[in-house]
Structures are given as structure tokens and as C-alpha cells.
Amino acid sequence: MKKIALLFVCIYSFSIAAEYVPIRGEMLALSCASCHGTDGKSEAITPYIAGMGKTSLYQTLLDYKNGKRTETMMQKHVKGFTDEELEQISYYFSSIER
């Protein structure tokens, strides 16, 4: 019975993921351009995030938002976004070729 309940929880968690809306992701990602460069292709010391995996980028953004990562100004920046908006941003940058 526990296995069945766990299966339903896993299936439910996949079904609540936000549907990607390309124009929304692109618009939200504009706030990242001043540090990470146009389309996430940084030419400075900040990380190059274009083509980064959606899941790993999303988790990184959540870690900053939740205080698990604190080493940069990102913690303050991501607090202005909902989790769904961070997911849209992650989808956007993951769709760009490196």
C-alpha cells in the first residue's frame, strides 16, 4: 500500500509542473541579462547559464531563494520571483544552445 501511495505522489508531482510559456520565460529572463549576459551567455565572471539543464538551474535558483546558497547577490534577486516564475526562467535558459 505504501508503494502505491508513493507512486501517486510521484505522478502528482510531475503533473503540477508549470507548463512552459516561451514568451513568459523570455520576458522573465530579461532580469538576468545585466549579470549573465544576453540569453545567459555571460562574457564576464558571472556563470554562463545558456543551455544549462532545466532541472539543475531550477534547483539552483530555489536553493538561493530558500537560503541554501548565499555566496552571491542571487539570494536577494530570486526572492522577487515565485517558484513558477523561476521554473519559467529555467525552461527558457535550458532551451538556448550553448
mmCIF file of N, CA, C and O in Angstrom:
data_model
loop_
_atom_site.group_PDB
_atom_site.id
_atom_site.type_symbol
_atom_site.label_atom_id
_atom_site.label_comp_id
_atom_site.label_asym_id
_atom_site.label_seq_id
_atom_site.Cartn_x
_atom_site.Cartn_y
_atom_site.Cartn_z
ATOM 1 N N MET A 1 0.819 -1.195 0.000
ATOM 2 C CA MET A 1 0.000 0.000 0.000
ATOM 3 C C MET A 1 0.865 1.262 0.000
ATOM 4 O O MET A 1 0.523 2.236 -0.657
ATOM 5 N N LYS A 2 1.979 1.232 0.738
ATOM 6 C CA LYS A 2 2.867 2.396 0.784
ATOM 7 C C LYS A 2 3.473 2.674 -0.586
ATOM 8 O O LYS A 2 3.651 3.821 -0.960
ATOM 9 N N LYS A 3 3.774 1.604 -1.330
ATOM 10 C CA LYS A 3 4.355 1.770 -2.661
ATOM 11 C C LYS A 3 3.360 2.441 -3.603
ATOM 12 O O LYS A 3 3.731 3.284 -4.414
ATOM 13 N N ILE A 4 2.105 2.078 -3.480
ATOM 14 C CA ILE A 4 1.073 2.678 -4.332
ATOM 15 C C ILE A 4 0.914 4.157 -3.987
ATOM 16 O O ILE A 4 0.830 5.005 -4.875
ATOM 17 N N ALA A 5 0.905 4.474 -2.710
ATOM 18 C CA ALA A 5 0.784 5.869 -2.294
ATOM 19 C C ALA A 5 1.975 6.680 -2.794
ATOM 20 O O ALA A 5 1.819 7.804 -3.271
ATOM 21 N N LEU A 6 3.173 6.116 -2.700
ATOM 22 C CA LEU A 6 4.372 6.792 -3.180
ATOM 23 C C LEU A 6 4.297 7.020 -4.689
ATOM 24 O O LEU A 6 4.669 8.086 -5.181
ATOM 25 N N LEU A 7 3.798 6.038 -5.409
ATOM 26 C CA LEU A 7 3.640 6.168 -6.855
ATOM 27 C C LEU A 7 2.706 7.333 -7.192
ATOM 28 O O LEU A 7 3.016 8.141 -8.063
ATOM 29 N N PHE A 8 1.584 7.439 -6.487
ATOM 30 C CA PHE A 8 0.651 8.539 -6.736
ATOM 31 C C PHE A 8 1.278 9.892 -6.414
ATOM 32 O O PHE A 8 1.066 10.859 -7.128
ATOM 33 N N VAL A 9 2.063 9.957 -5.359
ATOM 34 C CA VAL A 9 2.742 11.211 -5.012
ATOM 35 C C VAL A 9 3.711 11.602 -6.117
ATOM 36 O O VAL A 9 3.783 12.762 -6.523
ATOM 37 N N CYS A 10 4.473 10.638 -6.632
ATOM 38 C CA CYS A 10 5.422 10.913 -7.716
ATOM 39 C C CYS A 10 4.699 11.383 -8.977
ATOM 40 O O CYS A 10 5.120 12.345 -9.609
ATOM 41 N N ILE A 11 3.645 10.713 -9.332
ATOM 42 C CA ILE A 11 2.880 11.086 -10.525
ATOM 43 C C ILE A 11 2.284 12.472 -10.350
ATOM 44 O O ILE A 11 2.336 13.302 -11.251
ATOM 45 N N TYR A 12 1.739 12.754 -9.164
ATOM 46 C CA TYR A 12 1.161 14.064 -8.899
ATOM 47 C C TYR A 12 2.207 15.164 -8.999
ATOM 48 O O TYR A 12 1.958 16.221 -9.555
ATOM 49 N N SER A 13 3.404 14.905 -8.486
ATOM 50 C CA SER A 13 4.445 15.936 -8.515
ATOM 51 C C SER A 13 4.836 16.292 -9.942
ATOM 52 O O SER A 13 5.180 17.426 -10.225
ATOM 53 N N PHE A 14 4.790 15.329 -10.856
ATOM 54 C CA PHE A 14 5.082 15.637 -12.257
ATOM 55 C C PHE A 14 3.947 16.423 -12.898
ATOM 56 O O PHE A 14 4.166 17.252 -13.758
ATOM 57 N N SER A 15 2.732 16.184 -12.459
ATOM 58 C CA SER A 15 1.582 16.837 -13.083
ATOM 59 C C SER A 15 1.433 18.291 -12.657
ATOM 60 O O SER A 15 0.746 19.048 -13.312
ATOM 61 N N ILE A 16 2.067 18.711 -11.552
ATOM 62 C CA ILE A 16 1.920 20.091 -11.124
ATOM 63 C C ILE A 16 3.014 21.003 -11.670
ATOM 64 O O ILE A 16 3.031 22.179 -11.399
ATOM 65 N N ALA A 17 3.930 20.445 -12.423
ATOM 66 C CA ALA A 17 4.974 21.274 -13.021
ATOM 67 C C ALA A 17 4.327 22.294 -13.957
ATOM 68 O O ALA A 17 3.350 22.013 -14.634
ATOM 69 N N ALA A 18 4.881 23.471 -13.954
ATOM 70 C CA ALA A 18 4.329 24.551 -14.765
ATOM 71 C C ALA A 18 4.493 24.252 -16.254
ATOM 72 O O ALA A 18 5.504 23.704 -16.668
ATOM 73 N N GLU A 19 3.482 24.618 -17.020
ATOM 74 C CA GLU A 19 3.586 24.497 -18.471
ATOM 75 C C GLU A 19 4.451 25.649 -18.958
ATOM 76 O O GLU A 19 4.273 26.797 -18.554
ATOM 77 N N TYR A 20 5.402 25.342 -19.804
ATOM 78 C CA TYR A 20 6.315 26.369 -20.287
ATOM 79 C C TYR A 20 5.630 27.251 -21.313
ATOM 80 O O TYR A 20 5.046 26.782 -22.278
ATOM 81 N N VAL A 21 5.709 28.554 -21.086
ATOM 82 C CA VAL A 21 5.182 29.558 -21.998
ATOM 83 C C VAL A 21 6.398 30.351 -22.481
ATOM 84 O O VAL A 21 6.939 31.169 -21.733
ATOM 85 N N PRO A 22 6.876 30.085 -23.711
ATOM 86 C CA PRO A 22 8.132 30.682 -24.187
ATOM 87 C C PRO A 22 8.250 32.192 -24.008
ATOM 88 O O PRO A 22 9.274 32.672 -23.524
ATOM 89 N N ILE A 23 7.231 32.945 -24.354
ATOM 90 C CA ILE A 23 7.340 34.403 -24.257
ATOM 91 C C ILE A 23 7.416 34.837 -22.798
ATOM 92 O O ILE A 23 8.137 35.776 -22.456
ATOM 93 N N ARG A 24 6.722 34.145 -21.932
ATOM 94 C CA ARG A 24 6.770 34.454 -20.496
ATOM 95 C C ARG A 24 8.169 34.168 -19.950
ATOM 96 O O ARG A 24 8.733 34.981 -19.218
ATOM 97 N N GLY A 25 8.730 33.024 -20.305
ATOM 98 C CA GLY A 25 10.079 32.681 -19.865
ATOM 99 C C GLY A 25 11.099 33.689 -20.347
ATOM 100 O O GLY A 25 11.981 34.115 -19.588
ATOM 101 N N GLU A 26 10.971 34.096 -21.587
ATOM 102 C CA GLU A 26 11.904 35.068 -22.149
ATOM 103 C C GLU A 26 11.787 36.419 -21.449
ATOM 104 O O GLU A 26 12.798 37.060 -21.137
ATOM 105 N N MET A 27 10.563 36.854 -21.205
ATOM 106 C CA MET A 27 10.361 38.141 -20.533
ATOM 107 C C MET A 27 10.911 38.116 -19.110
ATOM 108 O O MET A 27 11.569 39.061 -18.666
ATOM 109 N N LEU A 28 10.657 37.032 -18.382
ATOM 110 C CA LEU A 28 11.164 36.919 -17.014
ATOM 111 C C LEU A 28 12.692 36.862 -16.990
ATOM 112 O O LEU A 28 13.337 37.391 -16.085
ATOM 113 N N ALA A 29 13.273 36.225 -18.001
ATOM 114 C CA ALA A 29 14.725 36.055 -18.067
ATOM 115 C C ALA A 29 15.465 37.360 -18.373
ATOM 116 O O ALA A 29 16.679 37.434 -18.175
ATOM 117 N N LEU A 30 14.757 38.371 -18.830
ATOM 118 C CA LEU A 30 15.405 39.651 -19.125
ATOM 119 C C LEU A 30 16.094 40.243 -17.896
ATOM 120 O O LEU A 30 17.101 40.930 -18.010
ATOM 121 N N SER A 31 15.558 39.946 -16.718
ATOM 122 C CA SER A 31 16.159 40.479 -15.493
ATOM 123 C C SER A 31 17.522 39.858 -15.206
ATOM 124 O O SER A 31 18.274 40.373 -14.384
ATOM 125 N N CYS A 32 17.848 38.786 -15.875
ATOM 126 C CA CYS A 32 19.129 38.097 -15.665
ATOM 127 C C CYS A 32 20.234 38.647 -16.575
ATOM 128 O O CYS A 32 21.419 38.404 -16.338
ATOM 129 N N ALA A 33 19.845 39.367 -17.609
ATOM 130 C CA ALA A 33 20.781 39.789 -18.650
ATOM 131 C C ALA A 33 21.877 40.717 -18.164
ATOM 132 O O ALA A 33 23.007 40.652 -18.655
ATOM 133 N N SER A 34 21.589 41.571 -17.206
ATOM 134 C CA SER A 34 22.607 42.535 -16.779
ATOM 135 C C SER A 34 23.827 41.856 -16.165
ATOM 136 O O SER A 34 24.938 42.376 -16.274
ATOM 137 N N CYS A 35 23.658 40.707 -15.556
ATOM 138 C CA CYS A 35 24.803 39.985 -14.964
ATOM 139 C C CYS A 35 25.253 38.798 -15.816
ATOM 140 O O CYS A 35 26.450 38.551 -15.952
ATOM 141 N N HIS A 36 24.289 38.051 -16.354
ATOM 142 C CA HIS A 36 24.612 36.808 -17.065
ATOM 143 C C HIS A 36 24.701 36.980 -18.571
ATOM 144 O O HIS A 36 24.940 36.012 -19.293
ATOM 145 N N GLY A 37 24.510 38.191 -19.050
ATOM 146 C CA GLY A 37 24.607 38.441 -20.482
ATOM 147 C C GLY A 37 23.323 38.114 -21.215
ATOM 148 O O GLY A 37 22.450 37.427 -20.704
ATOM 149 N N THR A 38 23.238 38.619 -22.428
ATOM 150 C CA THR A 38 22.072 38.356 -23.261
ATOM 151 C C THR A 38 21.940 36.859 -23.483
ATOM 152 O O THR A 38 22.891 36.179 -23.815
ATOM 153 N N ASP A 39 20.758 36.341 -23.273
ATOM 154 C CA ASP A 39 20.467 34.916 -23.425
ATOM 155 C C ASP A 39 21.337 34.032 -22.535
ATOM 156 O O ASP A 39 21.597 32.873 -22.862
ATOM 157 N N GLY A 40 21.835 34.574 -21.414
ATOM 158 C CA GLY A 40 22.598 33.763 -20.459
ATOM 159 C C GLY A 40 24.012 33.449 -20.889
ATOM 160 O O GLY A 40 24.677 32.612 -20.293
ATOM 161 N N LYS A 41 24.485 34.133 -21.937
ATOM 162 C CA LYS A 41 25.821 33.881 -22.471
ATOM 163 C C LYS A 41 26.797 34.925 -21.923
ATOM 164 O O LYS A 41 27.216 35.841 -22.615
ATOM 165 N N SER A 42 27.136 34.747 -20.658
ATOM 166 C CA SER A 42 27.991 35.692 -19.948
ATOM 167 C C SER A 42 29.382 35.765 -20.552
ATOM 168 O O SER A 42 29.979 34.762 -20.916
ATOM 169 N N GLU A 43 29.881 36.982 -20.649
ATOM 170 C CA GLU A 43 31.255 37.198 -21.102
ATOM 171 C C GLU A 43 32.097 37.724 -19.956
ATOM 172 O O GLU A 43 33.236 38.132 -20.149
ATOM 173 N N ALA A 44 31.530 37.749 -18.773
ATOM 174 C CA ALA A 44 32.225 38.259 -17.594
ATOM 175 C C ALA A 44 32.471 37.118 -16.615
ATOM 176 O O ALA A 44 32.435 35.947 -16.991
ATOM 177 N N ILE A 45 32.672 37.472 -15.372
ATOM 178 C CA ILE A 45 32.970 36.486 -14.344
ATOM 179 C C ILE A 45 31.730 35.691 -13.900
ATOM 180 O O ILE A 45 31.849 34.608 -13.355
ATOM 181 N N THR A 46 30.537 36.226 -14.160
ATOM 182 C CA THR A 46 29.312 35.528 -13.762
ATOM 183 C C THR A 46 29.123 34.270 -14.606
ATOM 184 O O THR A 46 29.565 34.203 -15.750
ATOM 185 N N PRO A 47 28.462 33.268 -14.038
ATOM 186 C CA PRO A 47 28.290 31.993 -14.758
ATOM 187 C C PRO A 47 27.534 32.116 -16.076
ATOM 188 O O PRO A 47 26.609 32.902 -16.213
ATOM 189 N N TYR A 48 27.954 31.314 -17.007
ATOM 190 C CA TYR A 48 27.319 31.156 -18.323
ATOM 191 C C TYR A 48 26.176 30.177 -18.110
ATOM 192 O O TYR A 48 26.414 29.012 -17.796
ATOM 193 N N ILE A 49 24.931 30.628 -18.239
ATOM 194 C CA ILE A 49 23.802 29.751 -17.915
ATOM 195 C C ILE A 49 23.000 29.293 -19.130
ATOM 196 O O ILE A 49 22.086 28.477 -18.994
ATOM 197 N N ALA A 50 23.349 29.769 -20.315
ATOM 198 C CA ALA A 50 22.664 29.312 -21.532
ATOM 199 C C ALA A 50 22.909 27.822 -21.714
ATOM 200 O O ALA A 50 24.033 27.351 -21.568
ATOM 201 N N GLY A 51 21.858 27.088 -21.989
ATOM 202 C CA GLY A 51 21.979 25.666 -22.232
ATOM 203 C C GLY A 51 22.135 24.823 -20.979
ATOM 204 O O GLY A 51 22.288 23.606 -21.051
ATOM 205 N N MET A 52 22.079 25.436 -19.823
ATOM 206 C CA MET A 52 22.160 24.694 -18.570
ATOM 207 C C MET A 52 20.908 23.846 -18.419
ATOM 208 O O MET A 52 19.835 24.226 -18.875
ATOM 209 N N GLY A 53 21.021 22.699 -17.817
ATOM 210 C CA GLY A 53 19.866 21.820 -17.632
ATOM 211 C C GLY A 53 18.758 22.486 -16.844
ATOM 212 O O GLY A 53 19.018 23.159 -15.844
ATOM 213 N N LYS A 54 17.529 22.317 -17.285
ATOM 214 C CA LYS A 54 16.378 22.958 -16.654
ATOM 215 C C LYS A 54 16.268 22.577 -15.183
ATOM 216 O O LYS A 54 16.097 23.431 -14.321
ATOM 217 N N THR A 55 16.405 21.309 -14.886
ATOM 218 C CA THR A 55 16.233 20.844 -13.512
ATOM 219 C C THR A 55 17.323 21.372 -12.598
ATOM 220 O O THR A 55 17.042 21.844 -11.499
ATOM 221 N N SER A 56 18.565 21.329 -13.058
ATOM 222 C CA SER A 56 19.662 21.789 -12.200
ATOM 223 C C SER A 56 19.612 23.301 -12.012
ATOM 224 O O SER A 56 19.873 23.808 -10.916
ATOM 225 N N LEU A 57 19.258 24.056 -13.049
ATOM 226 C CA LEU A 57 19.148 25.502 -12.920
ATOM 227 C C LEU A 57 18.003 25.861 -11.973
ATOM 228 O O LEU A 57 18.154 26.714 -11.089
ATOM 229 N N TYR A 58 16.874 25.197 -12.133
ATOM 230 C CA TYR A 58 15.715 25.448 -11.265
ATOM 231 C C TYR A 58 16.070 25.158 -9.806
ATOM 232 O O TYR A 58 15.772 25.946 -8.915
ATOM 233 N N GLN A 59 16.741 24.046 -9.561
ATOM 234 C CA GLN A 59 17.125 23.699 -8.197
ATOM 235 C C GLN A 59 18.103 24.720 -7.617
ATOM 236 O O GLN A 59 18.003 25.106 -6.458
ATOM 237 N N THR A 60 19.025 25.181 -8.447
ATOM 238 C CA THR A 60 19.974 26.206 -8.004
ATOM 239 C C THR A 60 19.247 27.482 -7.614
ATOM 240 O O THR A 60 19.523 28.083 -6.571
ATOM 241 N N LEU A 61 18.291 27.899 -8.438
ATOM 242 C CA LEU A 61 17.518 29.108 -8.136
ATOM 243 C C LEU A 61 16.713 28.939 -6.850
ATOM 244 O O LEU A 61 16.648 29.852 -6.019
ATOM 245 N N LEU A 62 16.114 27.761 -6.668
ATOM 246 C CA LEU A 62 15.369 27.502 -5.428
ATOM 247 C C LEU A 62 16.295 27.507 -4.218
ATOM 248 O O LEU A 62 15.920 27.997 -3.146
ATOM 249 N N ASP A 63 17.499 26.957 -4.389
ATOM 250 C CA ASP A 63 18.468 26.957 -3.289
ATOM 251 C C ASP A 63 18.828 28.378 -2.869
ATOM 252 O O ASP A 63 18.957 28.669 -1.681
ATOM 253 N N TYR A 64 18.996 29.273 -3.831
ATOM 254 C CA TYR A 64 19.247 30.681 -3.500
ATOM 255 C C TYR A 64 18.038 31.280 -2.793
ATOM 256 O O TYR A 64 18.162 31.958 -1.778
ATOM 257 N N LYS A 65 16.857 31.022 -3.323
ATOM 258 C CA LYS A 65 15.637 31.587 -2.751
ATOM 259 C C LYS A 65 15.407 31.110 -1.319
ATOM 260 O O LYS A 65 14.966 31.876 -0.465
ATOM 261 N N ASN A 66 15.698 29.851 -1.067
ATOM 262 C CA ASN A 66 15.453 29.263 0.251
ATOM 263 C C ASN A 66 16.630 29.407 1.213
ATOM 264 O O ASN A 66 16.603 28.856 2.302
ATOM 265 N N GLY A 67 17.681 30.107 0.792
ATOM 266 C CA GLY A 67 18.807 30.368 1.678
ATOM 267 C C GLY A 67 19.831 29.257 1.787
ATOM 268 O O GLY A 67 20.724 29.316 2.626
ATOM 269 N N LYS A 68 19.739 28.231 0.942
ATOM 270 C CA LYS A 68 20.723 27.145 0.969
ATOM 271 C C LYS A 68 22.032 27.559 0.312
ATOM 272 O O LYS A 68 23.067 26.976 0.570
ATOM 273 N N ARG A 69 21.963 28.544 -0.563
ATOM 274 C CA ARG A 69 23.146 29.142 -1.189
ATOM 275 C C ARG A 69 23.102 30.631 -0.878
ATOM 276 O O ARG A 69 22.075 31.269 -1.059
ATOM 277 N N THR A 70 24.215 31.171 -0.457
ATOM 278 C CA THR A 70 24.207 32.574 -0.034
ATOM 279 C C THR A 70 25.410 33.355 -0.538
ATOM 280 O O THR A 70 25.565 34.509 -0.202
ATOM 281 N N GLU A 71 26.246 32.754 -1.343
ATOM 282 C CA GLU A 71 27.524 33.380 -1.677
ATOM 283 C C GLU A 71 27.472 34.546 -2.661
ATOM 284 O O GLU A 71 28.481 35.170 -2.899
ATOM 285 N N THR A 72 26.351 34.848 -3.241
ATOM 286 C CA THR A 72 26.275 35.964 -4.187
ATOM 287 C C THR A 72 25.027 36.798 -3.918
ATOM 288 O O THR A 72 24.260 36.503 -3.007
ATOM 289 N N MET A 73 24.817 37.788 -4.742
ATOM 290 C CA MET A 73 23.612 38.613 -4.635
ATOM 291 C C MET A 73 22.363 37.894 -5.154
ATOM 292 O O MET A 73 21.264 38.400 -5.053
ATOM 293 N N MET A 74 22.546 36.702 -5.709
ATOM 294 C CA MET A 74 21.418 35.948 -6.269
ATOM 295 C C MET A 74 20.326 35.693 -5.235
ATOM 296 O O MET A 74 19.147 35.670 -5.576
ATOM 297 N N GLN A 75 20.696 35.494 -3.996
ATOM 298 C CA GLN A 75 19.703 35.221 -2.960
ATOM 299 C C GLN A 75 18.679 36.354 -2.887
ATOM 300 O O GLN A 75 17.479 36.104 -2.802
ATOM 301 N N LYS A 76 19.128 37.584 -2.967
ATOM 302 C CA LYS A 76 18.211 38.725 -2.934
ATOM 303 C C LYS A 76 17.419 38.831 -4.231
ATOM 304 O O LYS A 76 16.243 39.163 -4.235
ATOM 305 N N HIS A 77 18.061 38.546 -5.341
ATOM 306 C CA HIS A 77 17.413 38.682 -6.651
ATOM 307 C C HIS A 77 16.256 37.698 -6.824
ATOM 308 O O HIS A 77 15.176 38.083 -7.284
ATOM 309 N N VAL A 78 16.453 36.443 -6.472
ATOM 310 C CA VAL A 78 15.415 35.433 -6.740
ATOM 311 C C VAL A 78 14.227 35.531 -5.793
ATOM 312 O O VAL A 78 13.165 35.008 -6.097
ATOM 313 N N LYS A 79 14.383 36.199 -4.677
ATOM 314 C CA LYS A 79 13.258 36.332 -3.739
ATOM 315 C C LYS A 79 12.089 37.099 -4.359
ATOM 316 O O LYS A 79 10.964 36.981 -3.905
ATOM 317 N N GLY A 80 12.346 37.855 -5.406
ATOM 318 C CA GLY A 80 11.292 38.602 -6.081
ATOM 319 C C GLY A 80 10.465 37.765 -7.043
ATOM 320 O O GLY A 80 9.518 38.267 -7.642
ATOM 321 N N PHE A 81 10.807 36.493 -7.195
ATOM 322 C CA PHE A 81 10.112 35.617 -8.136
ATOM 323 C C PHE A 81 9.366 34.504 -7.403
ATOM 324 O O PHE A 81 9.830 34.008 -6.378
ATOM 325 N N THR A 82 8.257 34.081 -7.980
ATOM 326 C CA THR A 82 7.563 32.892 -7.467
ATOM 327 C C THR A 82 8.324 31.659 -7.953
ATOM 328 O O THR A 82 9.135 31.753 -8.886
ATOM 329 N N ASP A 83 8.031 30.524 -7.368
ATOM 330 C CA ASP A 83 8.669 29.284 -7.818
ATOM 331 C C ASP A 83 8.312 28.998 -9.276
ATOM 332 O O ASP A 83 9.145 28.533 -10.051
ATOM 333 N N GLU A 84 7.069 29.284 -9.653
ATOM 334 C CA GLU A 84 6.635 29.056 -11.038
ATOM 335 C C GLU A 84 7.411 29.955 -12.001
ATOM 336 O O GLU A 84 7.793 29.528 -13.087
ATOM 337 N N GLU A 85 7.660 31.190 -11.599
ATOM 338 C CA GLU A 85 8.428 32.101 -12.450
ATOM 339 C C GLU A 85 9.879 31.622 -12.587
ATOM 340 O O GLU A 85 10.455 31.682 -13.679
ATOM 341 N N LEU A 86 10.444 31.126 -11.506
ATOM 342 C CA LEU A 86 11.802 30.577 -11.575
ATOM 343 C C LEU A 86 11.849 29.363 -12.498
ATOM 344 O O LEU A 86 12.823 29.159 -13.217
ATOM 345 N N GLU A 87 10.781 28.591 -12.492
ATOM 346 C CA GLU A 87 10.714 27.441 -13.398
ATOM 347 C C GLU A 87 10.642 27.895 -14.851
ATOM 348 O O GLU A 87 11.288 27.316 -15.725
ATOM 349 N N GLN A 88 9.890 28.952 -15.131
ATOM 350 C CA GLN A 88 9.819 29.500 -16.488
ATOM 351 C C GLN A 88 11.193 29.991 -16.947
ATOM 352 O O GLN A 88 11.607 29.745 -18.078
ATOM 353 N N ILE A 89 11.907 30.664 -16.064
ATOM 354 C CA ILE A 89 13.256 31.139 -16.372
ATOM 355 C C ILE A 89 14.182 29.962 -16.664
ATOM 356 O O ILE A 89 14.957 29.982 -17.618
ATOM 357 N N SER A 90 14.062 28.912 -15.877
ATOM 358 C CA SER A 90 14.888 27.715 -16.071
ATOM 359 C C SER A 90 14.605 27.053 -17.414
ATOM 360 O O SER A 90 15.518 26.635 -18.119
ATOM 361 N N TYR A 91 13.329 26.953 -17.765
ATOM 362 C CA TYR A 91 12.953 26.409 -19.072
ATOM 363 C C TYR A 91 13.591 27.254 -20.179
ATOM 364 O O TYR A 91 14.140 26.721 -21.140
ATOM 365 N N TYR A 92 13.484 28.561 -20.049
ATOM 366 C CA TYR A 92 13.994 29.443 -21.088
ATOM 367 C C TYR A 92 15.495 29.237 -21.321
ATOM 368 O O TYR A 92 15.927 29.003 -22.450
ATOM 369 N N PHE A 93 16.275 29.330 -20.256
ATOM 370 C CA PHE A 93 17.740 29.205 -20.429
ATOM 371 C C PHE A 93 18.141 27.801 -20.871
ATOM 372 O O PHE A 93 19.124 27.643 -21.598
ATOM 373 N N SER A 94 17.399 26.790 -20.469
ATOM 374 C CA SER A 94 17.734 25.430 -20.908
ATOM 375 C C SER A 94 17.469 25.231 -22.401
ATOM 376 O O SER A 94 18.054 24.346 -23.026
ATOM 377 N N SER A 95 16.600 26.064 -22.970
ATOM 378 C CA SER A 95 16.267 25.922 -24.398
ATOM 379 C C SER A 95 17.261 26.624 -25.328
ATOM 380 O O SER A 95 17.171 26.466 -26.539
ATOM 381 N N ILE A 96 18.175 27.376 -24.768
ATOM 382 C CA ILE A 96 19.147 28.116 -25.577
ATOM 383 C C ILE A 96 20.399 27.268 -25.803
ATOM 384 O O ILE A 96 20.915 26.658 -24.865
ATOM 385 N N GLU A 97 20.858 27.237 -27.033
ATOM 386 C CA GLU A 97 22.089 26.488 -27.336
ATOM 387 C C GLU A 97 23.284 27.190 -26.724
ATOM 388 O O GLU A 97 23.365 28.414 -26.725
ATOM 389 N N ARG A 98 24.219 26.413 -26.257
ATOM 390 C CA ARG A 98 25.435 26.968 -25.663
ATOM 391 C C ARG A 98 26.248 27.617 -26.699
ATOM 392 O O ARG A 98 26.734 27.990 -27.410
#
